[in-house]
Tab-separated table of C-alpha atoms in Angstrom:
chain	number	residue	atom	x	y	z
A	17	MET	CA	15.427	-14.672	28.060
A	18	THR	CA	15.184	-13.071	24.656
A	19	ARG	CA	18.179	-11.613	22.904
A	20	SER	CA	17.995	-7.966	21.988
A	21	THR	CA	18.334	-6.900	18.390
A	22	VAL	CA	21.240	-4.867	17.127
A	23	GLN	CA	20.186	-1.459	15.866
A	24	GLN	CA	22.099	0.410	13.214
A	25	PRO	CA	23.949	3.504	14.456
A	26	ASP	CA	22.361	6.875	13.738
A	27	PRO	CA	25.249	9.128	12.610
A	28	LYS	CA	23.380	12.202	13.874
A	29	LEU	CA	22.996	10.832	17.410
A	30	ASP	CA	25.564	8.065	17.955
A	31	LEU	CA	29.324	7.824	18.315
A	32	VAL	CA	30.984	4.497	17.535
A	33	LEU	CA	34.367	3.002	18.328
A	34	GLU	CA	34.975	-0.361	16.687
A	35	ARG	CA	38.181	-2.333	16.711
A	36	VAL	CA	39.478	-5.889	16.752
A	37	VAL	CA	41.695	-6.447	19.800
A	38	ASP	CA	44.074	-9.330	20.368
A	39	VAL	CA	42.606	-10.639	23.627
A	40	PRO	CA	39.726	-13.106	24.128
A	41	ARG	CA	36.318	-11.588	24.794
A	42	GLU	CA	36.122	-13.259	28.224
A	43	LEU	CA	39.084	-11.133	29.309
A	44	VAL	CA	37.584	-7.981	27.779
A	45	TRP	CA	34.359	-8.788	29.650
A	46	ALA	CA	36.240	-9.292	32.929
A	47	ALA	CA	38.020	-5.960	32.437
A	48	TRP	CA	34.628	-4.237	31.994
A	49	THR	CA	32.835	-5.987	34.843
A	50	THR	CA	35.375	-6.322	37.674
A	51	PRO	CA	36.020	-3.107	39.649
A	52	GLU	CA	39.691	-3.812	40.402
A	53	HIS	CA	40.386	-4.357	36.678
A	54	LEU	CA	38.206	-1.468	35.467
A	55	LYS	CA	40.005	1.035	37.716
A	56	LYS	CA	43.269	0.237	35.893
A	57	TRP	CA	42.054	1.213	32.399
A	58	PHE	CA	38.696	3.035	32.315
A	59	THR	CA	39.978	6.624	32.307
A	60	PRO	CA	42.563	7.674	29.714
A	61	ALA	CA	45.924	8.519	31.327
A	62	PRO	CA	46.976	10.824	32.866
A	63	TRP	CA	43.494	10.767	34.413
A	64	LYS	CA	42.720	7.885	36.779
A	65	THR	CA	39.685	5.965	37.946
A	66	VAL	CA	40.083	5.935	41.722
A	67	ASP	CA	36.876	4.152	42.707
A	68	CYS	CA	34.345	1.879	41.070
A	69	GLU	CA	31.179	0.080	42.131
A	70	ILE	CA	29.465	-2.500	39.948
A	71	ASP	CA	26.195	-4.364	40.539
A	72	LEU	CA	26.112	-6.334	37.300
A	73	ARG	CA	22.388	-6.742	36.627
A	74	PRO	CA	19.692	-4.679	34.921
A	75	GLY	CA	18.912	-1.833	37.313
A	76	GLY	CA	22.253	-2.288	39.082
A	77	ILE	CA	24.717	0.509	39.767
A	78	PHE	CA	27.680	1.401	37.574
A	79	ARG	CA	29.588	4.046	39.509
A	80	THR	CA	33.052	5.431	38.853
A	81	VAL	CA	35.074	8.265	40.339
A	82	MET	CA	37.598	9.805	37.982
A	83	ALA	CA	40.501	11.966	39.155
A	84	SER	CA	42.096	14.663	37.031
A	85	PRO	CA	45.898	14.991	36.971
A	86	GLU	CA	45.418	17.868	39.483
A	87	GLY	CA	43.453	15.607	41.834
A	88	GLN	CA	39.963	16.971	41.190
A	89	LEU	CA	37.343	14.202	41.555
A	90	PHE	CA	34.508	13.563	39.096
A	91	PRO	CA	31.937	10.996	40.268
A	92	HIS	CA	29.631	9.376	37.707
A	93	VAL	CA	26.665	7.168	38.540
A	94	GLY	CA	24.748	5.135	36.001
A	95	CYS	CA	22.495	2.142	35.674
A	96	TYR	CA	22.892	-1.122	33.795
A	97	LEU	CA	20.109	-1.772	31.303
A	98	GLU	CA	21.215	-5.065	29.756
A	99	VAL	CA	23.830	-7.637	30.708
A	100	ILE	CA	24.611	-10.668	28.514
A	101	ALA	CA	27.799	-12.279	29.816
A	102	ASN	CA	30.757	-12.040	27.424
A	103	GLU	CA	28.546	-10.513	24.693
A	104	LYS	CA	26.817	-7.278	25.574
A	105	LEU	CA	26.837	-4.636	28.274
A	106	VAL	CA	24.451	-1.683	28.175
A	107	TRP	CA	24.531	1.137	30.717
A	108	THR	CA	23.328	4.703	30.885
A	109	VAL	CA	24.076	7.878	32.797
A	110	ALA	CA	20.479	8.998	32.185
A	111	LEU	CA	19.270	6.668	34.945
A	112	LEU	CA	20.386	5.965	38.485
A	113	PRO	CA	20.334	2.484	40.013
A	114	GLY	CA	16.872	0.972	40.143
A	115	PHE	CA	16.023	2.802	36.877
A	116	ARG	CA	15.489	6.107	38.743
A	117	PRO	CA	15.761	9.220	36.539
A	118	SER	CA	19.068	11.050	36.868
A	119	HIS	CA	19.542	14.779	37.353
A	120	LEU	CA	22.441	15.474	35.016
A	121	SER	CA	24.086	18.865	34.757
A	122	SER	CA	23.546	20.638	31.461
A	123	GLU	CA	27.314	20.473	30.813
A	124	ALA	CA	27.517	16.685	30.857
A	125	PRO	CA	26.162	14.915	27.786
A	126	SER	CA	23.480	12.348	28.512
A	127	PHE	CA	24.208	9.002	26.870
A	128	THR	CA	23.701	5.272	26.843
A	129	ALA	CA	26.679	3.008	26.093
A	130	VAL	CA	26.248	-0.290	24.257
A	131	ILE	CA	29.365	-2.455	24.426
A	132	THR	CA	29.311	-5.571	22.240
A	133	LEU	CA	31.941	-8.293	22.070
A	134	GLU	CA	32.275	-10.878	19.309
A	135	THR	CA	34.915	-13.587	19.040
A	136	GLN	CA	37.095	-13.013	16.004
A	137	GLY	CA	39.814	-15.633	15.666
A	138	LYS	CA	41.772	-15.547	18.918
A	139	GLY	CA	40.721	-11.960	19.515
A	140	THR	CA	37.607	-9.884	19.991
A	141	LYS	CA	35.656	-7.513	17.806
A	142	TYR	CA	34.952	-4.708	20.265
A	143	THR	CA	32.216	-2.216	19.498
A	144	ALA	CA	31.315	0.700	21.727
A	145	ARG	CA	28.246	2.530	20.484
A	146	VAL	CA	27.273	5.596	22.481
A	147	LEU	CA	23.723	6.858	21.982
A	148	HIS	CA	22.842	10.493	22.703
A	149	LYS	CA	19.474	12.154	23.236
A	150	ASP	CA	20.099	14.849	20.638
A	151	GLU	CA	22.658	16.130	18.145
A	152	GLU	CA	23.936	18.736	20.614
A	153	ASP	CA	24.878	16.079	23.188
A	154	ARG	CA	26.521	13.953	20.478
A	155	ARG	CA	28.531	16.940	19.255
A	156	LYS	CA	29.475	17.912	22.824
A	157	HIS	CA	30.661	14.369	23.605
A	158	GLU	CA	32.672	14.212	20.377
A	159	GLN	CA	34.283	17.598	21.110
A	160	MET	CA	35.168	16.402	24.617
A	161	GLY	CA	37.412	13.872	22.851
A	162	PHE	CA	35.243	10.769	22.566
A	163	HIS	CA	37.264	8.996	19.860
A	164	ASP	CA	40.670	9.775	21.348
A	165	GLY	CA	39.601	9.140	24.953
A	166	TRP	CA	37.607	5.958	24.403
A	167	GLY	CA	40.347	4.732	22.026
A	168	LYS	CA	43.091	5.305	24.621
A	169	ALA	CA	40.933	3.644	27.277
A	170	LEU	CA	40.507	0.610	25.003
A	171	ASP	CA	44.280	0.421	24.507
A	172	GLN	CA	44.655	0.496	28.299
A	173	LEU	CA	41.962	-2.203	28.647
A	174	VAL	CA	43.890	-4.464	26.247
A	175	ASN	CA	47.098	-3.978	28.256
A	176	VAL	CA	45.284	-4.826	31.499
A	177	ALA	CA	43.547	-7.852	29.942
A	178	LYS	CA	46.859	-9.256	28.672
A	179	LYS	CA	48.145	-9.273	32.272
A	180	MET	CA	45.090	-11.015	33.695
């Protein structure tokens, strides 16, 4: 198996969240790849992730159902593109499981998420790079609260990982 190369972010198309967290990358990985852990942190409170399905392989499903504070449900289905245990997780909402094209609504930004984990001391350098098809989708995702939302979710992930 060949390792993929790391591409530099394109500031016109990509959003990036990078932080060093004080938990080992194996625990961060487990939080990302185990449905019962992911449901505890994936959606920034007061929203909740009420269901999750993971088939952790290229072409496998990554499905979540988010619930608003009012109880409205928002299902999301994506496809894993690359899985390197404890190092890299790549998934997209642009494809359904089995690499089938997705039919996204025009309101939802289309993106691919690249999560990389690097050991740094006793912690983990966590990088979430979110690639968009165009500047409009990047802008839309940023205005939806990307940095605040993904940052809060990462804080929640760290709290969950520390209890694992």
